[in-house]
Amino acid sequence: MKKEINPKVIKYIEEEIFPKYKELKGHTLKHIEQVIERSLKFAEQAPGVNLDMVYVIAAYHDLGRLIDNDTYNIESAKMLKADKFLRKHFSDEEI
């Protein structure tokens, strides 16, 4: 059975998260798309992995640079945790 990413998650990320990368210098949307592609390819090697989670994490990984370049990883995690859409699609444990 082929694993697929929830189309609602893809739509949300493309419409709400991707546009935020236009504000960053150096970490463009193209970079994020490459990170997502590589992450999903890597995830293929892990049976049972939640591809929705892989997709979202990859999409968010540099978003915290909007707040602080030095602690972007922490800021990205805070942004992900605070996202109300994601809270509807993932359990607390998954978040």
PDB file of N, CA and C in Angstrom:
ATOM      1  N   MET A   1       0.833  -1.183   0.000  1.00  0.00           N
ATOM      2  CA  MET A   1       0.000   0.000   0.000  1.00  0.00           C
ATOM      3  C   MET A   1       0.882   1.252   0.000  1.00  0.00           C
ATOM      4  N   LYS A   2       0.582   2.170  -0.877  1.00  0.00           N
ATOM      5  CA  LYS A   2       1.369   3.401  -1.008  1.00  0.00           C
ATOM      6  C   LYS A   2       0.978   4.395   0.088  1.00  0.00           C
ATOM      7  N   LYS A   3       1.976   4.967   0.720  1.00  0.00           N
ATOM      8  CA  LYS A   3       1.732   5.992   1.733  1.00  0.00           C
ATOM      9  C   LYS A   3       1.473   7.319   1.030  1.00  0.00           C
ATOM     10  N   GLU A   4       0.532   8.069   1.561  1.00  0.00           N
ATOM     11  CA  GLU A   4       0.226   9.371   0.981  1.00  0.00           C
ATOM     12  C   GLU A   4       0.077  10.410   2.085  1.00  0.00           C
ATOM     13  N   ILE A   5       0.355  11.635   1.731  1.00  0.00           N
ATOM     14  CA  ILE A   5       0.205  12.747   2.661  1.00  0.00           C
ATOM     15  C   ILE A   5      -1.226  13.267   2.545  1.00  0.00           C
ATOM     16  N   ASN A   6      -1.811  13.591   3.675  1.00  0.00           N
ATOM     17  CA  ASN A   6      -3.166  14.124   3.723  1.00  0.00           C
ATOM     18  C   ASN A   6      -3.242  15.385   2.858  1.00  0.00           C
ATOM     19  N   PRO A   7      -4.125  15.406   1.867  1.00  0.00           N
ATOM     20  CA  PRO A   7      -4.241  16.576   0.987  1.00  0.00           C
ATOM     21  C   PRO A   7      -4.588  17.869   1.744  1.00  0.00           C
ATOM     22  N   LYS A   8      -5.318  17.769   2.852  1.00  0.00           N
ATOM     23  CA  LYS A   8      -5.637  18.957   3.647  1.00  0.00           C
ATOM     24  C   LYS A   8      -4.379  19.551   4.273  1.00  0.00           C
ATOM     25  N   VAL A   9      -3.471  18.687   4.690  1.00  0.00           N
ATOM     26  CA  VAL A   9      -2.206  19.145   5.267  1.00  0.00           C
ATOM     27  C   VAL A   9      -1.365  19.822   4.185  1.00  0.00           C
ATOM     28  N   ILE A  10      -1.279  19.214   3.030  1.00  0.00           N
ATOM     29  CA  ILE A  10      -0.524  19.799   1.917  1.00  0.00           C
ATOM     30  C   ILE A  10      -1.085  21.172   1.562  1.00  0.00           C
ATOM     31  N   LYS A  11      -2.404  21.256   1.415  1.00  0.00           N
ATOM     32  CA  LYS A  11      -3.049  22.518   1.052  1.00  0.00           C
ATOM     33  C   LYS A  11      -2.744  23.598   2.092  1.00  0.00           C
ATOM     34  N   TYR A  12      -2.858  23.256   3.356  1.00  0.00           N
ATOM     35  CA  TYR A  12      -2.578  24.224   4.424  1.00  0.00           C
ATOM     36  C   TYR A  12      -1.131  24.712   4.364  1.00  0.00           C
ATOM     37  N   ILE A  13      -0.205  23.796   4.260  1.00  0.00           N
ATOM     38  CA  ILE A  13       1.220  24.165   4.223  1.00  0.00           C
ATOM     39  C   ILE A  13       1.508  25.036   3.011  1.00  0.00           C
ATOM     40  N   GLU A  14       0.986  24.656   1.858  1.00  0.00           N
ATOM     41  CA  GLU A  14       1.238  25.424   0.635  1.00  0.00           C
ATOM     42  C   GLU A  14       0.630  26.819   0.696  1.00  0.00           C
ATOM     43  N   GLU A  15      -0.548  26.939   1.289  1.00  0.00           N
ATOM     44  CA  GLU A  15      -1.240  28.228   1.303  1.00  0.00           C
ATOM     45  C   GLU A  15      -0.879  29.122   2.487  1.00  0.00           C
ATOM     46  N   GLU A  16      -0.550  28.524   3.627  1.00  0.00           N
ATOM     47  CA  GLU A  16      -0.325  29.314   4.848  1.00  0.00           C
ATOM     48  C   GLU A  16       1.132  29.388   5.298  1.00  0.00           C
ATOM     49  N   ILE A  17       1.900  28.347   5.041  1.00  0.00           N
ATOM     50  CA  ILE A  17       3.276  28.299   5.542  1.00  0.00           C
ATOM     51  C   ILE A  17       4.279  28.697   4.457  1.00  0.00           C
ATOM     52  N   PHE A  18       4.152  28.135   3.275  1.00  0.00           N
ATOM     53  CA  PHE A  18       5.093  28.468   2.201  1.00  0.00           C
ATOM     54  C   PHE A  18       5.221  29.970   1.959  1.00  0.00           C
ATOM     55  N   PRO A  19       4.122  30.726   1.922  1.00  0.00           N
ATOM     56  CA  PRO A  19       4.261  32.170   1.664  1.00  0.00           C
ATOM     57  C   PRO A  19       5.124  32.905   2.698  1.00  0.00           C
ATOM     58  N   LYS A  20       5.211  32.381   3.891  1.00  0.00           N
ATOM     59  CA  LYS A  20       6.019  33.030   4.935  1.00  0.00           C
ATOM     60  C   LYS A  20       7.508  32.999   4.598  1.00  0.00           C
ATOM     61  N   TYR A  21       7.911  32.037   3.794  1.00  0.00           N
ATOM     62  CA  TYR A  21       9.324  31.931   3.425  1.00  0.00           C
ATOM     63  C   TYR A  21       9.774  33.046   2.486  1.00  0.00           C
ATOM     64  N   LYS A  22       8.831  33.771   1.902  1.00  0.00           N
ATOM     65  CA  LYS A  22       9.191  34.906   1.045  1.00  0.00           C
ATOM     66  C   LYS A  22       9.877  36.012   1.852  1.00  0.00           C
ATOM     67  N   GLU A  23       9.632  36.028   3.162  1.00  0.00           N
ATOM     68  CA  GLU A  23      10.210  37.046   4.035  1.00  0.00           C
ATOM     69  C   GLU A  23      11.646  36.730   4.438  1.00  0.00           C
ATOM     70  N   LEU A  24      12.095  35.518   4.190  1.00  0.00           N
ATOM     71  CA  LEU A  24      13.443  35.108   4.594  1.00  0.00           C
ATOM     72  C   LEU A  24      14.452  35.320   3.478  1.00  0.00           C
ATOM     73  N   LYS A  25      15.655  35.620   3.873  1.00  0.00           N
ATOM     74  CA  LYS A  25      16.752  35.732   2.913  1.00  0.00           C
ATOM     75  C   LYS A  25      17.620  34.482   3.042  1.00  0.00           C
ATOM     76  N   GLY A  26      17.887  33.835   1.933  1.00  0.00           N
ATOM     77  CA  GLY A  26      18.775  32.681   1.941  1.00  0.00           C
ATOM     78  C   GLY A  26      18.061  31.348   2.102  1.00  0.00           C
ATOM     79  N   HIS A  27      16.968  31.330   2.804  1.00  0.00           N
ATOM     80  CA  HIS A  27      16.214  30.098   2.997  1.00  0.00           C
ATOM     81  C   HIS A  27      14.890  30.249   2.255  1.00  0.00           C
ATOM     82  N   THR A  28      14.999  30.060   0.977  1.00  0.00           N
ATOM     83  CA  THR A  28      13.876  30.305   0.080  1.00  0.00           C
ATOM     84  C   THR A  28      12.919  29.118   0.055  1.00  0.00           C
ATOM     85  N   LEU A  29      11.806  29.326  -0.606  1.00  0.00           N
ATOM     86  CA  LEU A  29      10.830  28.258  -0.785  1.00  0.00           C
ATOM     87  C   LEU A  29      11.465  27.073  -1.518  1.00  0.00           C
ATOM     88  N   LYS A  30      12.328  27.361  -2.467  1.00  0.00           N
ATOM     89  CA  LYS A  30      13.001  26.267  -3.182  1.00  0.00           C
ATOM     90  C   LYS A  30      13.792  25.388  -2.205  1.00  0.00           C
ATOM     91  N   HIS A  31      14.460  26.021  -1.258  1.00  0.00           N
ATOM     92  CA  HIS A  31      15.220  25.273  -0.239  1.00  0.00           C
ATOM     93  C   HIS A  31      14.266  24.373   0.558  1.00  0.00           C
ATOM     94  N   ILE A  32      13.140  24.931   0.981  1.00  0.00           N
ATOM     95  CA  ILE A  32      12.186  24.165   1.779  1.00  0.00           C
ATOM     96  C   ILE A  32      11.615  23.011   0.966  1.00  0.00           C
ATOM     97  N   GLU A  33      11.312  23.247  -0.288  1.00  0.00           N
ATOM     98  CA  GLU A  33      10.810  22.168  -1.143  1.00  0.00           C
ATOM     99  C   GLU A  33      11.842  21.050  -1.269  1.00  0.00           C
ATOM    100  N   GLN A  34      13.123  21.409  -1.355  1.00  0.00           N
ATOM    101  CA  GLN A  34      14.184  20.399  -1.422  1.00  0.00           C
ATOM    102  C   GLN A  34      14.279  19.625  -0.112  1.00  0.00           C
ATOM    103  N   VAL A  35      14.145  20.328   1.009  1.00  0.00           N
ATOM    104  CA  VAL A  35      14.186  19.672   2.314  1.00  0.00           C
ATOM    105  C   VAL A  35      13.016  18.694   2.444  1.00  0.00           C
ATOM    106  N   ILE A  36      11.844  19.127   2.017  1.00  0.00           N
ATOM    107  CA  ILE A  36      10.663  18.253   2.077  1.00  0.00           C
ATOM    108  C   ILE A  36      10.892  17.012   1.206  1.00  0.00           C
ATOM    109  N   GLU A  37      11.352  17.223  -0.001  1.00  0.00           N
ATOM    110  CA  GLU A  37      11.593  16.096  -0.920  1.00  0.00           C
ATOM    111  C   GLU A  37      12.597  15.102  -0.332  1.00  0.00           C
ATOM    112  N   ARG A  38      13.694  15.605   0.194  1.00  0.00           N
ATOM    113  CA  ARG A  38      14.720  14.723   0.780  1.00  0.00           C
ATOM    114  C   ARG A  38      14.199  14.021   2.026  1.00  0.00           C
ATOM    115  N   SER A  39      13.446  14.743   2.830  1.00  0.00           N
ATOM    116  CA  SER A  39      12.897  14.157   4.059  1.00  0.00           C
ATOM    117  C   SER A  39      11.932  13.022   3.732  1.00  0.00           C
ATOM    118  N   LEU A  40      11.067  13.237   2.754  1.00  0.00           N
ATOM    119  CA  LEU A  40      10.118  12.196   2.374  1.00  0.00           C
ATOM    120  C   LEU A  40      10.820  10.996   1.757  1.00  0.00           C
ATOM    121  N   LYS A  41      11.850  11.249   0.997  1.00  0.00           N
ATOM    122  CA  LYS A  41      12.614  10.145   0.403  1.00  0.00           C
ATOM    123  C   LYS A  41      13.281   9.310   1.511  1.00  0.00           C
ATOM    124  N   PHE A  42      13.847   9.989   2.483  1.00  0.00           N
ATOM    125  CA  PHE A  42      14.463   9.310   3.618  1.00  0.00           C
ATOM    126  C   PHE A  42      13.410   8.525   4.403  1.00  0.00           C
ATOM    127  N   ALA A  43      12.229   9.125   4.569  1.00  0.00           N
ATOM    128  CA  ALA A  43      11.159   8.499   5.341  1.00  0.00           C
ATOM    129  C   ALA A  43      10.649   7.214   4.700  1.00  0.00           C
ATOM    130  N   GLU A  44      10.815   7.087   3.396  1.00  0.00           N
ATOM    131  CA  GLU A  44      10.398   5.863   2.704  1.00  0.00           C
ATOM    132  C   GLU A  44      11.092   4.634   3.274  1.00  0.00           C
ATOM    133  N   GLN A  45      12.231   4.844   3.880  1.00  0.00           N
ATOM    134  CA  GLN A  45      13.006   3.731   4.432  1.00  0.00           C
ATOM    135  C   GLN A  45      12.508   3.299   5.807  1.00  0.00           C
ATOM    136  N   ALA A  46      11.574   4.040   6.371  1.00  0.00           N
ATOM    137  CA  ALA A  46      11.072   3.748   7.713  1.00  0.00           C
ATOM    138  C   ALA A  46       9.613   3.310   7.632  1.00  0.00           C
ATOM    139  N   PRO A  47       9.373   2.015   7.657  1.00  0.00           N
ATOM    140  CA  PRO A  47       7.995   1.531   7.578  1.00  0.00           C
ATOM    141  C   PRO A  47       7.148   2.101   8.725  1.00  0.00           C
ATOM    142  N   GLY A  48       5.939   2.518   8.384  1.00  0.00           N
ATOM    143  CA  GLY A  48       5.032   3.005   9.407  1.00  0.00           C
ATOM    144  C   GLY A  48       5.208   4.452   9.811  1.00  0.00           C
ATOM    145  N   VAL A  49       6.189   5.135   9.237  1.00  0.00           N
ATOM    146  CA  VAL A  49       6.394   6.537   9.599  1.00  0.00           C
ATOM    147  C   VAL A  49       5.204   7.366   9.122  1.00  0.00           C
ATOM    148  N   ASN A  50       4.856   8.370   9.887  1.00  0.00           N
ATOM    149  CA  ASN A  50       3.749   9.255   9.558  1.00  0.00           C
ATOM    150  C   ASN A  50       4.258  10.320   8.583  1.00  0.00           C
ATOM    151  N   LEU A  51       3.909  10.178   7.313  1.00  0.00           N
ATOM    152  CA  LEU A  51       4.400  11.105   6.291  1.00  0.00           C
ATOM    153  C   LEU A  51       3.844  12.509   6.470  1.00  0.00           C
ATOM    154  N   ASP A  52       2.659  12.621   7.055  1.00  0.00           N
ATOM    155  CA  ASP A  52       2.131  13.956   7.358  1.00  0.00           C
ATOM    156  C   ASP A  52       3.076  14.690   8.306  1.00  0.00           C
ATOM    157  N   MET A  53       3.550  13.976   9.316  1.00  0.00           N
ATOM    158  CA  MET A  53       4.472  14.581  10.281  1.00  0.00           C
ATOM    159  C   MET A  53       5.791  14.967   9.614  1.00  0.00           C
ATOM    160  N   VAL A  54       6.306  14.096   8.790  1.00  0.00           N
ATOM    161  CA  VAL A  54       7.569  14.376   8.086  1.00  0.00           C
ATOM    162  C   VAL A  54       7.419  15.629   7.232  1.00  0.00           C
ATOM    163  N   TYR A  55       6.328  15.698   6.510  1.00  0.00           N
ATOM    164  CA  TYR A  55       6.066  16.839   5.627  1.00  0.00           C
ATOM    165  C   TYR A  55       5.994  18.147   6.416  1.00  0.00           C
ATOM    166  N   VAL A  56       5.228  18.142   7.497  1.00  0.00           N
ATOM    167  CA  VAL A  56       5.056  19.352   8.308  1.00  0.00           C
ATOM    168  C   VAL A  56       6.359  19.770   8.962  1.00  0.00           C
ATOM    169  N   ILE A  57       7.069  18.836   9.541  1.00  0.00           N
ATOM    170  CA  ILE A  57       8.336  19.156  10.205  1.00  0.00           C
ATOM    171  C   ILE A  57       9.324  19.757   9.209  1.00  0.00           C
ATOM    172  N   ALA A  58       9.412  19.166   8.036  1.00  0.00           N
ATOM    173  CA  ALA A  58      10.323  19.688   7.012  1.00  0.00           C
ATOM    174  C   ALA A  58       9.901  21.090   6.576  1.00  0.00           C
ATOM    175  N   ALA A  59       8.593  21.306   6.446  1.00  0.00           N
ATOM    176  CA  ALA A  59       8.086  22.615   6.020  1.00  0.00           C
ATOM    177  C   ALA A  59       8.361  23.692   7.069  1.00  0.00           C
ATOM    178  N   TYR A  60       8.322  23.318   8.321  1.00  0.00           N
ATOM    179  CA  TYR A  60       8.500  24.272   9.420  1.00  0.00           C
ATOM    180  C   TYR A  60       9.956  24.487   9.823  1.00  0.00           C
ATOM    181  N   HIS A  61      10.862  23.640   9.417  1.00  0.00           N
ATOM    182  CA  HIS A  61      12.187  23.598  10.047  1.00  0.00           C
ATOM    183  C   HIS A  61      12.953  24.916  10.035  1.00  0.00           C
ATOM    184  N   ASP A  62      12.764  25.766   9.060  1.00  0.00           N
ATOM    185  CA  ASP A  62      13.479  27.057   9.019  1.00  0.00           C
ATOM    186  C   ASP A  62      12.582  28.258   9.311  1.00  0.00           C
ATOM    187  N   LEU A  63      11.308  28.023   9.548  1.00  0.00           N
ATOM    188  CA  LEU A  63      10.362  29.117   9.740  1.00  0.00           C
ATOM    189  C   LEU A  63      10.720  30.009  10.927  1.00  0.00           C
ATOM    190  N   GLY A  64      11.330  29.448  11.934  1.00  0.00           N
ATOM    191  CA  GLY A  64      11.736  30.214  13.109  1.00  0.00           C
ATOM    192  C   GLY A  64      12.773  31.273  12.821  1.00  0.00           C
ATOM    193  N   ARG A  65      13.388  31.216  11.657  1.00  0.00           N
ATOM    194  CA  ARG A  65      14.351  32.253  11.265  1.00  0.00           C
ATOM    195  C   ARG A  65      13.667  33.610  11.115  1.00  0.00           C
ATOM    196  N   LEU A  66      12.351  33.610  10.977  1.00  0.00           N
ATOM    197  CA  LEU A  66      11.611  34.874  10.944  1.00  0.00           C
ATOM    198  C   LEU A  66      11.735  35.608  12.279  1.00  0.00           C
ATOM    199  N   ILE A  67      11.986  34.856  13.350  1.00  0.00           N
ATOM    200  CA  ILE A  67      12.083  35.425  14.686  1.00  0.00           C
ATOM    201  C   ILE A  67      13.538  35.614  15.105  1.00  0.00           C
ATOM    202  N   ASP A  68      14.349  34.559  14.928  1.00  0.00           N
ATOM    203  CA  ASP A  68      15.755  34.637  15.355  1.00  0.00           C
ATOM    204  C   ASP A  68      16.580  33.581  14.625  1.00  0.00           C
ATOM    205  N   ASN A  69      17.616  34.023  13.952  1.00  0.00           N
ATOM    206  CA  ASN A  69      18.486  33.105  13.208  1.00  0.00           C
ATOM    207  C   ASN A  69      19.274  32.173  14.112  1.00  0.00           C
ATOM    208  N   ASP A  70      19.629  32.633  15.293  1.00  0.00           N
ATOM    209  CA  ASP A  70      20.458  31.822  16.178  1.00  0.00           C
ATOM    210  C   ASP A  70      19.676  30.697  16.856  1.00  0.00           C
ATOM    211  N   THR A  71      18.415  30.950  17.153  1.00  0.00           N
ATOM    212  CA  THR A  71      17.602  29.934  17.839  1.00  0.00           C
ATOM    213  C   THR A  71      16.419  29.507  16.970  1.00  0.00           C
ATOM    214  N   TYR A  72      16.606  29.552  15.663  1.00  0.00           N
ATOM    215  CA  TYR A  72      15.501  29.265  14.748  1.00  0.00           C
ATOM    216  C   TYR A  72      14.865  27.903  14.979  1.00  0.00           C
ATOM    217  N   ASN A  73      15.670  26.919  15.369  1.00  0.00           N
ATOM    218  CA  ASN A  73      15.112  25.585  15.573  1.00  0.00           C
ATOM    219  C   ASN A  73      14.113  25.583  16.735  1.00  0.00           C
ATOM    220  N   ILE A  74      14.420  26.299  17.787  1.00  0.00           N
ATOM    221  CA  ILE A  74      13.515  26.404  18.929  1.00  0.00           C
ATOM    222  C   ILE A  74      12.281  27.219  18.543  1.00  0.00           C
ATOM    223  N   GLU A  75      12.504  28.324  17.841  1.00  0.00           N
ATOM    224  CA  GLU A  75      11.387  29.178  17.407  1.00  0.00           C
ATOM    225  C   GLU A  75      10.480  28.432  16.440  1.00  0.00           C
ATOM    226  N   SER A  76      11.064  27.634  15.544  1.00  0.00           N
ATOM    227  CA  SER A  76      10.263  26.835  14.608  1.00  0.00           C
ATOM    228  C   SER A  76       9.373  25.861  15.374  1.00  0.00           C
ATOM    229  N   ALA A  77       9.936  25.222  16.383  1.00  0.00           N
ATOM    230  CA  ALA A  77       9.162  24.273  17.192  1.00  0.00           C
ATOM    231  C   ALA A  77       8.024  24.983  17.919  1.00  0.00           C
ATOM    232  N   LYS A  78       8.289  26.163  18.447  1.00  0.00           N
ATOM    233  CA  LYS A  78       7.235  26.925  19.131  1.00  0.00           C
ATOM    234  C   LYS A  78       6.106  27.274  18.164  1.00  0.00           C
ATOM    235  N   MET A  79       6.479  27.665  16.961  1.00  0.00           N
ATOM    236  CA  MET A  79       5.474  28.022  15.953  1.00  0.00           C
ATOM    237  C   MET A  79       4.625  26.801  15.582  1.00  0.00           C
ATOM    238  N   LEU A  80       5.275  25.679  15.396  1.00  0.00           N
ATOM    239  CA  LEU A  80       4.567  24.449  15.063  1.00  0.00           C
ATOM    240  C   LEU A  80       3.611  24.076  16.195  1.00  0.00           C
ATOM    241  N   LYS A  81       4.096  24.119  17.427  1.00  0.00           N
ATOM    242  CA  LYS A  81       3.268  23.754  18.580  1.00  0.00           C
ATOM    243  C   LYS A  81       2.066  24.671  18.744  1.00  0.00           C
ATOM    244  N   ALA A  82       2.185  25.914  18.349  1.00  0.00           N
ATOM    245  CA  ALA A  82       1.106  26.890  18.515  1.00  0.00           C
ATOM    246  C   ALA A  82       0.112  26.890  17.353  1.00  0.00           C
ATOM    247  N   ASP A  83       0.404  26.165  16.295  1.00  0.00           N
ATOM    248  CA  ASP A  83      -0.424  26.174  15.096  1.00  0.00           C
ATOM    249  C   ASP A  83      -1.747  25.446  15.343  1.00  0.00           C
ATOM    250  N   LYS A  84      -2.842  26.177  15.301  1.00  0.00           N
ATOM    251  CA  LYS A  84      -4.169  25.621  15.591  1.00  0.00           C
ATOM    252  C   LYS A  84      -4.609  24.594  14.552  1.00  0.00           C
ATOM    253  N   PHE A  85      -4.245  24.804  13.296  1.00  0.00           N
ATOM    254  CA  PHE A  85      -4.589  23.828  12.261  1.00  0.00           C
ATOM    255  C   PHE A  85      -3.927  22.489  12.576  1.00  0.00           C
ATOM    256  N   LEU A  86      -2.647  22.520  12.908  1.00  0.00           N
ATOM    257  CA  LEU A  86      -1.924  21.282  13.184  1.00  0.00           C
ATOM    258  C   LEU A  86      -2.494  20.575  14.406  1.00  0.00           C
ATOM    259  N   ARG A  87      -2.941  21.338  15.381  1.00  0.00           N
ATOM    260  CA  ARG A  87      -3.535  20.762  16.596  1.00  0.00           C
ATOM    261  C   ARG A  87      -4.802  19.969  16.270  1.00  0.00           C
ATOM    262  N   LYS A  88      -5.464  20.319  15.183  1.00  0.00           N
ATOM    263  CA  LYS A  88      -6.670  19.601  14.760  1.00  0.00           C
ATOM    264  C   LYS A  88      -6.326  18.300  14.030  1.00  0.00           C
ATOM    265  N   HIS A  89      -5.123  18.227  13.488  1.00  0.00           N
ATOM    266  CA  HIS A  89      -4.748  17.081  12.646  1.00  0.00           C
ATOM    267  C   HIS A  89      -3.743  16.137  13.289  1.00  0.00           C
ATOM    268  N   PHE A  90      -3.169  16.552  14.392  1.00  0.00           N
ATOM    269  CA  PHE A  90      -2.178  15.711  15.072  1.00  0.00           C
ATOM    270  C   PHE A  90      -2.505  15.662  16.562  1.00  0.00           C
ATOM    271  N   SER A  91      -2.182  14.562  17.171  1.00  0.00           N
ATOM    272  CA  SER A  91      -2.397  14.420  18.610  1.00  0.00           C
ATOM    273  C   SER A  91      -1.340  15.250  19.362  1.00  0.00           C
ATOM    274  N   ASP A  92      -1.574  15.437  20.655  1.00  0.00           N
ATOM    275  CA  ASP A  92      -0.582  16.141  21.478  1.00  0.00           C
ATOM    276  C   ASP A  92       0.759  15.419  21.422  1.00  0.00           C
ATOM    277  N   GLU A  93       0.707  14.103  21.455  1.00  0.00           N
ATOM    278  CA  GLU A  93       1.938  13.305  21.408  1.00  0.00           C
ATOM    279  C   GLU A  93       2.685  13.526  20.087  1.00  0.00           C
ATOM    280  N   GLU A  94       1.945  13.564  18.989  1.00  0.00           N
ATOM    281  CA  GLU A  94       2.574  13.796  17.688  1.00  0.00           C
ATOM    282  C   GLU A  94       3.168  15.206  17.602  1.00  0.00           C
ATOM    283  N   ILE A  95       2.445  16.177  18.133  1.00  0.00           N
ATOM    284  CA  ILE A  95       2.959  17.554  18.137  1.00  0.00           C
ATOM    285  C   ILE A  95       4.213  17.585  18.973  1.00  0.00           C
TER     286      ILE A  95
END
